[in-house]
Short mmCIF file of C-alpha atoms and ligand atoms in Angstrom, two decimals:
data_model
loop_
_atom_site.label_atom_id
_atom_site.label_comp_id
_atom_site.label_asym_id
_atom_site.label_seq_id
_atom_site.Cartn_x
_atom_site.Cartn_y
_atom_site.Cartn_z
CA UNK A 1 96.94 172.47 150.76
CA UNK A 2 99.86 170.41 150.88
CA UNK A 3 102.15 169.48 147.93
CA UNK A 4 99.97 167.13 145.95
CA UNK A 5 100.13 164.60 142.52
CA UNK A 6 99.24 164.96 139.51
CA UNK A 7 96.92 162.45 139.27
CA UNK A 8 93.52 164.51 140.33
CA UNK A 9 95.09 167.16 137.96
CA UNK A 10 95.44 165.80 134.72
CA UNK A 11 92.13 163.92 135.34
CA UNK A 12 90.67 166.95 135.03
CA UNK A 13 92.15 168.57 132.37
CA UNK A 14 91.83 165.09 129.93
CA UNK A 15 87.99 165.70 130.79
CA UNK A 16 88.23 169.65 130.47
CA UNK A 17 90.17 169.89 127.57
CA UNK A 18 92.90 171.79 128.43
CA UNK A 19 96.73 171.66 129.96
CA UNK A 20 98.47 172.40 132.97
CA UNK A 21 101.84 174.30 132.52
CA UNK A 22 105.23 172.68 134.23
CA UNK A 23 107.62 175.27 134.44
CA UNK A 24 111.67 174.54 135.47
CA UNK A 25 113.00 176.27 138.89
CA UNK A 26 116.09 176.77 139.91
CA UNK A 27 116.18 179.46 142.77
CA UNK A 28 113.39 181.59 144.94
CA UNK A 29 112.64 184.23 142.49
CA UNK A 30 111.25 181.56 139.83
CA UNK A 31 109.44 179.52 142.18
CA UNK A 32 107.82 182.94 143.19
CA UNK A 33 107.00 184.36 139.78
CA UNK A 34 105.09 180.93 138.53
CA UNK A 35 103.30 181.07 141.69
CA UNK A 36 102.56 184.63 142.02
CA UNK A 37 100.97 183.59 138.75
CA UNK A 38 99.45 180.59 138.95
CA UNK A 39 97.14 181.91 142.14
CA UNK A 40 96.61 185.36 140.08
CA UNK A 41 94.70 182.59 137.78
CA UNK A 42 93.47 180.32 140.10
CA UNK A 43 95.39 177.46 137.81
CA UNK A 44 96.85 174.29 139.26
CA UNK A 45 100.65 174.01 138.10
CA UNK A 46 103.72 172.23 138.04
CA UNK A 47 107.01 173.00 139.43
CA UNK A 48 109.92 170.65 138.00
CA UNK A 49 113.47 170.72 138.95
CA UNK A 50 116.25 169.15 136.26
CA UNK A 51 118.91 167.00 138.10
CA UNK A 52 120.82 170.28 137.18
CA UNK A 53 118.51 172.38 139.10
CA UNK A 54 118.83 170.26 142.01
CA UNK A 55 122.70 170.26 141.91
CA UNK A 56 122.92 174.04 141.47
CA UNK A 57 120.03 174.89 144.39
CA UNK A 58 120.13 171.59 146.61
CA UNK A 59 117.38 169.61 146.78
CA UNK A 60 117.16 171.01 150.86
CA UNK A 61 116.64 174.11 149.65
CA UNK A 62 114.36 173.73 147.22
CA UNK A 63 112.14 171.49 148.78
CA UNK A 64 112.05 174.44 151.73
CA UNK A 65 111.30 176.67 149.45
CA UNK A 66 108.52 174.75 147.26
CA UNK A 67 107.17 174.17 150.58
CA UNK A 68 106.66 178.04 151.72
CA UNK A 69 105.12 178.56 148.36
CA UNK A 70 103.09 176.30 148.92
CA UNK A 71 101.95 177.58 152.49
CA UNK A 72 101.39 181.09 150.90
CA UNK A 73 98.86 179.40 148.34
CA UNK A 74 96.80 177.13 149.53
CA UNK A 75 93.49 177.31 147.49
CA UNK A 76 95.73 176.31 144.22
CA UNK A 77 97.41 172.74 143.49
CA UNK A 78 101.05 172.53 142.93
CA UNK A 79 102.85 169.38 142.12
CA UNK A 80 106.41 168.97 142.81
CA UNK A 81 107.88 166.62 139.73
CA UNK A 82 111.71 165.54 139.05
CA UNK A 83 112.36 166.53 135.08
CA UNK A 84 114.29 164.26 133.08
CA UNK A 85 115.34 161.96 136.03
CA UNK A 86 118.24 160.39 134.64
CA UNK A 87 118.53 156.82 136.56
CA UNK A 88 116.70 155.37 139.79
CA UNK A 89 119.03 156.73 142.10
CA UNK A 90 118.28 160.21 141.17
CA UNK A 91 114.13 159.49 141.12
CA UNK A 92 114.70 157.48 144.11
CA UNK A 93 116.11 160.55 145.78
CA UNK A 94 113.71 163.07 145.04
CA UNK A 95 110.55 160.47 146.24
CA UNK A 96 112.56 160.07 149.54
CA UNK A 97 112.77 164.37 149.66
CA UNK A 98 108.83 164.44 149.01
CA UNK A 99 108.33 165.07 145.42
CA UNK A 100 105.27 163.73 144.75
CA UNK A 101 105.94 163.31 140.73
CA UNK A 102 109.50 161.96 139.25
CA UNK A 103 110.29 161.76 135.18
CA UNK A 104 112.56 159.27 134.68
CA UNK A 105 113.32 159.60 130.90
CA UNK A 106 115.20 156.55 129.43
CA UNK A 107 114.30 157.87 126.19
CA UNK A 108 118.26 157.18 124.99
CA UNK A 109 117.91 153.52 125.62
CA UNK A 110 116.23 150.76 123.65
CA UNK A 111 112.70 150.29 124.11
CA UNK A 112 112.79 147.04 126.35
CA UNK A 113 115.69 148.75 128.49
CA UNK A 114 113.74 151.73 128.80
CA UNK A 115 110.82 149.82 129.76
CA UNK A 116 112.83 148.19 132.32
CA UNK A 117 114.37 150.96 134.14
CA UNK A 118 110.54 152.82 133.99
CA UNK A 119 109.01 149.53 135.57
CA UNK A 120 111.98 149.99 138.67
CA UNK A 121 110.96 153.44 139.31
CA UNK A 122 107.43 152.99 138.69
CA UNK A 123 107.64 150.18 141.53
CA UNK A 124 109.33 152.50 143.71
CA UNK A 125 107.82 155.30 143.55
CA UNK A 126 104.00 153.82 143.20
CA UNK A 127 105.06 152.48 146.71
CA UNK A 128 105.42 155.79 148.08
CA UNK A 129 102.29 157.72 146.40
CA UNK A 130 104.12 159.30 143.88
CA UNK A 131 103.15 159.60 139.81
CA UNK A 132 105.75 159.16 137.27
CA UNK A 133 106.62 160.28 134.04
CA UNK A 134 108.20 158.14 131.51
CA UNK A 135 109.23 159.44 128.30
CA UNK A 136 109.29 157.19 124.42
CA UNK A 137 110.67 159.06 121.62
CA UNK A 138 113.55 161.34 120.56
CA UNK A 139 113.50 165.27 120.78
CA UNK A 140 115.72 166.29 118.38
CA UNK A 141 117.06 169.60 117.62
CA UNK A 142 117.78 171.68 114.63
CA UNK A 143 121.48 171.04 115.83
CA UNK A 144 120.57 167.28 114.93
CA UNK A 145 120.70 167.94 110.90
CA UNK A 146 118.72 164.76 110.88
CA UNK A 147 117.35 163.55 107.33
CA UNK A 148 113.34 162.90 106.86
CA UNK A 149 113.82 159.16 107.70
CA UNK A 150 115.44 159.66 110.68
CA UNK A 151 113.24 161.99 111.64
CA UNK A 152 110.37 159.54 111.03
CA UNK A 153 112.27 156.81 113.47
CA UNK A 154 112.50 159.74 116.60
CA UNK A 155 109.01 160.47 116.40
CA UNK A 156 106.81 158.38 118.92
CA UNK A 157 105.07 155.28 117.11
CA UNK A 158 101.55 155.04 118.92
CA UNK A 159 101.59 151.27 118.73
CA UNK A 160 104.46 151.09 120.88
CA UNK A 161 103.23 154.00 123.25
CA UNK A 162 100.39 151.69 124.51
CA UNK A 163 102.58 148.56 124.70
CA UNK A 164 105.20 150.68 126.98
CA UNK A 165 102.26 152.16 128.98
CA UNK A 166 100.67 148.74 129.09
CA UNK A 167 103.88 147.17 130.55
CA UNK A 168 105.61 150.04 132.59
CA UNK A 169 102.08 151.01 134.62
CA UNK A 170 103.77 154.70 134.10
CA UNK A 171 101.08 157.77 135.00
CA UNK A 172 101.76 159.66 132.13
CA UNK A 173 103.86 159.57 128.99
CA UNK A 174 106.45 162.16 127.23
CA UNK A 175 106.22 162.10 123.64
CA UNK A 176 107.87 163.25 120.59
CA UNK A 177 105.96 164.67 117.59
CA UNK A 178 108.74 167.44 116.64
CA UNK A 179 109.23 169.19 120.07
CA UNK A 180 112.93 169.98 120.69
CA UNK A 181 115.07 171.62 124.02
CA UNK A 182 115.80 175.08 123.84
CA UNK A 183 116.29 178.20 121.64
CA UNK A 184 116.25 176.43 118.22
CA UNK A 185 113.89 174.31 117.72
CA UNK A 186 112.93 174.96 113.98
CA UNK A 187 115.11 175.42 110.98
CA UNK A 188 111.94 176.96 108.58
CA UNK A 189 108.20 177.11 109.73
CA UNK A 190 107.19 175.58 112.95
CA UNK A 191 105.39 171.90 112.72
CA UNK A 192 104.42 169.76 115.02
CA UNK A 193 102.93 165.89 114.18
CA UNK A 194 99.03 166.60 115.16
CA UNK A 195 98.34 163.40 113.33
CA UNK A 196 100.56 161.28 115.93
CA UNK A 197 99.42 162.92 118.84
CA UNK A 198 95.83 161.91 117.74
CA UNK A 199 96.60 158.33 116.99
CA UNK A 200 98.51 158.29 120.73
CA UNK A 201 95.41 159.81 122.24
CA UNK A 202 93.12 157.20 120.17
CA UNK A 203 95.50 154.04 121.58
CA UNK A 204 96.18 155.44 124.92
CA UNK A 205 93.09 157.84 125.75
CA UNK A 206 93.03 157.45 129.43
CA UNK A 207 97.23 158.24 129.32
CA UNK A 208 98.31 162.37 130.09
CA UNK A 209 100.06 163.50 127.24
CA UNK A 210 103.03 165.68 127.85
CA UNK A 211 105.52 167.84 125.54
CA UNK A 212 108.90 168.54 126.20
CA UNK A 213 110.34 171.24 124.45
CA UNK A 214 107.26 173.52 124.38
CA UNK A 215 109.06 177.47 124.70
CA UNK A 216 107.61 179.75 122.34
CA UNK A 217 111.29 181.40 122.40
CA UNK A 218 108.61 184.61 123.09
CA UNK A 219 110.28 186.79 120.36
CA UNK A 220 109.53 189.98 122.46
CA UNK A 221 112.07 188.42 124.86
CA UNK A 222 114.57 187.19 122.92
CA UNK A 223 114.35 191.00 120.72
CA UNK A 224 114.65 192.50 124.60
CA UNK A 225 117.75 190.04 125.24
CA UNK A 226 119.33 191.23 121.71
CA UNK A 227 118.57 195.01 122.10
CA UNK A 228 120.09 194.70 125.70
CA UNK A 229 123.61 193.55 124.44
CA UNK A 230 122.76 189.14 124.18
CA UNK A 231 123.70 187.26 121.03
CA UNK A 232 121.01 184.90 120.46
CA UNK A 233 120.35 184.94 116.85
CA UNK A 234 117.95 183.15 114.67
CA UNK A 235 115.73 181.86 117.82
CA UNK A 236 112.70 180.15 117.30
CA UNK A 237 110.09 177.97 119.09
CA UNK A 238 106.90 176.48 119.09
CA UNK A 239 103.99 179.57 118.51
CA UNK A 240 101.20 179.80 120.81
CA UNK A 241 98.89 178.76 118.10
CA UNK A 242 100.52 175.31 118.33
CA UNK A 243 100.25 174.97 121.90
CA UNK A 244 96.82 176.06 122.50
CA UNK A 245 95.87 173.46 119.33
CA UNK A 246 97.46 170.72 121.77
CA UNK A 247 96.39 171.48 125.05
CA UNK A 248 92.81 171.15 123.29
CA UNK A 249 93.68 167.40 121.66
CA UNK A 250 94.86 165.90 124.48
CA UNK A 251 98.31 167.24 126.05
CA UNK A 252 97.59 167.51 129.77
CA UNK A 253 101.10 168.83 130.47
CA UNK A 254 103.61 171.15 129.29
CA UNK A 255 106.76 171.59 129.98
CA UNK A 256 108.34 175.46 129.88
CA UNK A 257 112.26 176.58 130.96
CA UNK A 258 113.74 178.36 128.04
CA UNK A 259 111.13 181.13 128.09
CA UNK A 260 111.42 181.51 131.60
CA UNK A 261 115.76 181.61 130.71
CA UNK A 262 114.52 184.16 128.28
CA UNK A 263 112.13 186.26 130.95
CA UNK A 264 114.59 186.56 133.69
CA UNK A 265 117.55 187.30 131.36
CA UNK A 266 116.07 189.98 130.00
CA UNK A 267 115.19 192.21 132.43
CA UNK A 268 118.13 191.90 134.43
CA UNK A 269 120.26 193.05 131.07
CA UNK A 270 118.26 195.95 130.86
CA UNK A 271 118.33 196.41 134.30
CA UNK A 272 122.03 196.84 133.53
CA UNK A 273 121.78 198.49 130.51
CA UNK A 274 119.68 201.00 131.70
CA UNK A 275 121.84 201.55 134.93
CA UNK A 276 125.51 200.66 134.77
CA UNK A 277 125.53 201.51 138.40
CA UNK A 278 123.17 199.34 139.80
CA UNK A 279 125.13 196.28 142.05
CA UNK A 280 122.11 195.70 144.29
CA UNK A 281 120.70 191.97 143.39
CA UNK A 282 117.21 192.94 144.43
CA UNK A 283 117.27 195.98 141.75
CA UNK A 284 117.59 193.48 139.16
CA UNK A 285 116.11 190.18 140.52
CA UNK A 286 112.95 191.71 141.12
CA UNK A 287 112.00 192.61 137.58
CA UNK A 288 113.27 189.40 136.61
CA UNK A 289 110.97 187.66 138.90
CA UNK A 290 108.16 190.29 137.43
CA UNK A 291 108.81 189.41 134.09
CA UNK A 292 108.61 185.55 134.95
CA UNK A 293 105.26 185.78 136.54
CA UNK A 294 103.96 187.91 133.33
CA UNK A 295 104.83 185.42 130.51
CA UNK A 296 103.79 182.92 133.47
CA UNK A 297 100.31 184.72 133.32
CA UNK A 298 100.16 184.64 129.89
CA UNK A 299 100.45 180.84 129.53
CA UNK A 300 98.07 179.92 131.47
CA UNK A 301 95.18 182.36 130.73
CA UNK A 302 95.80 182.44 126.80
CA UNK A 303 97.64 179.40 125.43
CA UNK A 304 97.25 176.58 128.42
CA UNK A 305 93.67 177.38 129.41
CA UNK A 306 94.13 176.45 132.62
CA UNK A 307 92.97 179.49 134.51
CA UNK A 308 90.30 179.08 136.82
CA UNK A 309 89.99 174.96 137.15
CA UNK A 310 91.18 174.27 140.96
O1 G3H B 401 114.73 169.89 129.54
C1 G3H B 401 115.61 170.41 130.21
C2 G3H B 401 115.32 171.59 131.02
O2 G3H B 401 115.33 172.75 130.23
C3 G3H B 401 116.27 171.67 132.17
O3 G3H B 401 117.51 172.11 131.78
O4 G3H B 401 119.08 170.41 132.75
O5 G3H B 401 119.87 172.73 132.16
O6 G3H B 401 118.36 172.36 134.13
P1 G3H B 401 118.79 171.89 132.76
P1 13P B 402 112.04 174.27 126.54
O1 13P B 402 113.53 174.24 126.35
O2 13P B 402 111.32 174.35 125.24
O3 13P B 402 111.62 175.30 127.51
O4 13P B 402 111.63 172.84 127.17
C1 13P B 402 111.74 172.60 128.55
C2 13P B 402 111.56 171.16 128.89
O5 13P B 402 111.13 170.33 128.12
C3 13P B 402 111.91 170.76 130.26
O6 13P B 402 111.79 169.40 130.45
ZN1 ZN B 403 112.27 168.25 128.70
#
């Protein structure tokens, strides 16, 4: 089965109740892992390169490589999707390479300017067959120190989410409800705003829901990091109690890259630990690529639900 959208996808899981997991790659032994994985649990998935992704590995290459996965698994669906496309040249790029899904987040602009650069890609890329991603709402991070009332103002406002869908024609729509990038996401407990994702979903029902920001920060990997020489301390994400509570109430896609930072990291510094010796890549890339495919696994079959719907 050729690369495909996301369209048939996220039909299915708004009707089935569950999500589909979009996981970041930047070089062969990702892109392996998540698939390895994904046809170990007959899921559909996502594979989303950052415009930093597609500097470091070249869009050539990982288009080639997308591609070959693809050709080694062709009884599951796998979308290719541009993450946080940062302007329409950059979107416009990746539809002319054969994504089939672009992001193009003009979440830091006003909401009439970020309707209006949406509505250009959306043009563009609706054109070509290709879904996109727009994204309303700020992801803030503990780094932020932001007080409760700005806090309140980053958060999506539902009202506005149907206008923007309403007037962009954008497939499916990023929001905020206390998601953040990276390692640090909470100061205290965990919380997420339920109660805005359910107004969204009552506005905007037909719309696929995605979160950004959606690690667990696994604390097995991030102890394994520590215990392996890393400094990463005070780490915390989003528990798989959350996620699973979403991907039930209406989040059709998540999006996953600091676990898999985690997962890879790891291994190879125990790898090292373990064996000062080792210099051989493959000694150390292939647990890596192991270890991605496991936490992979585990997404899908316990906290996405995903498993077995292609
Ligand atoms: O949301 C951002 C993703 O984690 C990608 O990160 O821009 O460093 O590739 P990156
Ligand atoms: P994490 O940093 O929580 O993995 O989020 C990744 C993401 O949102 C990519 O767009
Ligand atoms: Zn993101």
């Amino acid at each position: 089965m050729p690369l495909v959208t996301t369209k048939a996808m996220f039909e299915k899981s708004m009707k089935e109740h569950y999500a589909i997991g979009a996981f970041n790659v930047n070089n062969m032994e990702i892109i392996q892992g998540i698939i390895d994985a994904a046809k170990e649990e007959k899921s559909p998935v996502i594979l989303q390169a950052s415009s930093g992704a597609i500097k470091y590995a070249r869009v050539n290459y990982l288009m080639k490589m997308v591609e070959a996965a693809v050709e080694e698994a062709p009884e599951i669906q796998v979308a290719l999707h541009l993450d946080h496309g940062p302007d329409f040249e950059t979107c416009k790029m990746c539809i002319d390479a054969g994504f089939t899904s672009v992001m193009i987040d003009g979440s830091k602009y006003d909401f009439e300017e970020n309707i209006a650069i949406t509505k250009q890609v959306v043009d563009y890329a609706h054109a070509h067959g290709v879904v996109v991603e727009a994204e309303l709402g700020k992801l803030a991070g503990i780094e932020d120190d932001v007080n409760v009332a700005q806090e309140d103002a980053m958060y999506t406002d539902p009202e506005q989410a149907k206008e923007f869908v309403e007037r962009t024609g954008c497939d499916s729509l990023a929001i905020a409800i206390g998601t953040s990038h990276g390692a640090y996401k909470f100061k205290g407990e965990a919380k997420l705003r339920f109660d805005i994702l359910a107004k969204i979903k009552e506005l905007i029902p037909n719309t696929p829901i995605v979160l950004h920001g959606a690690s667990t920060v696994i604390p097995e990997l991030v102890q394994m990091c520590n215990q392996y020489g890393a400094d990463i301390p005070g780490a915390k994400g989003v528990p798989d109690e959350m996620l699973h509570e979403a991907s039930k109430n209406g989040v059709s896609k998540i999006n996953v890259d600091t676990d898999l930072r985690l997962a890879m990291t790891a291994q190879i510094r125990k790898v090292f630990a373990e064996d000062p010796s080792t210099f051989d890549p493959r000694k150390y890339l292939q647990p890596a690529r192991e270890e991605i495919k496991k936490t992979v696994g585990h997404k899908i079959k316990e906290v996405f639900g995903s498993s077995n719907r292609v």
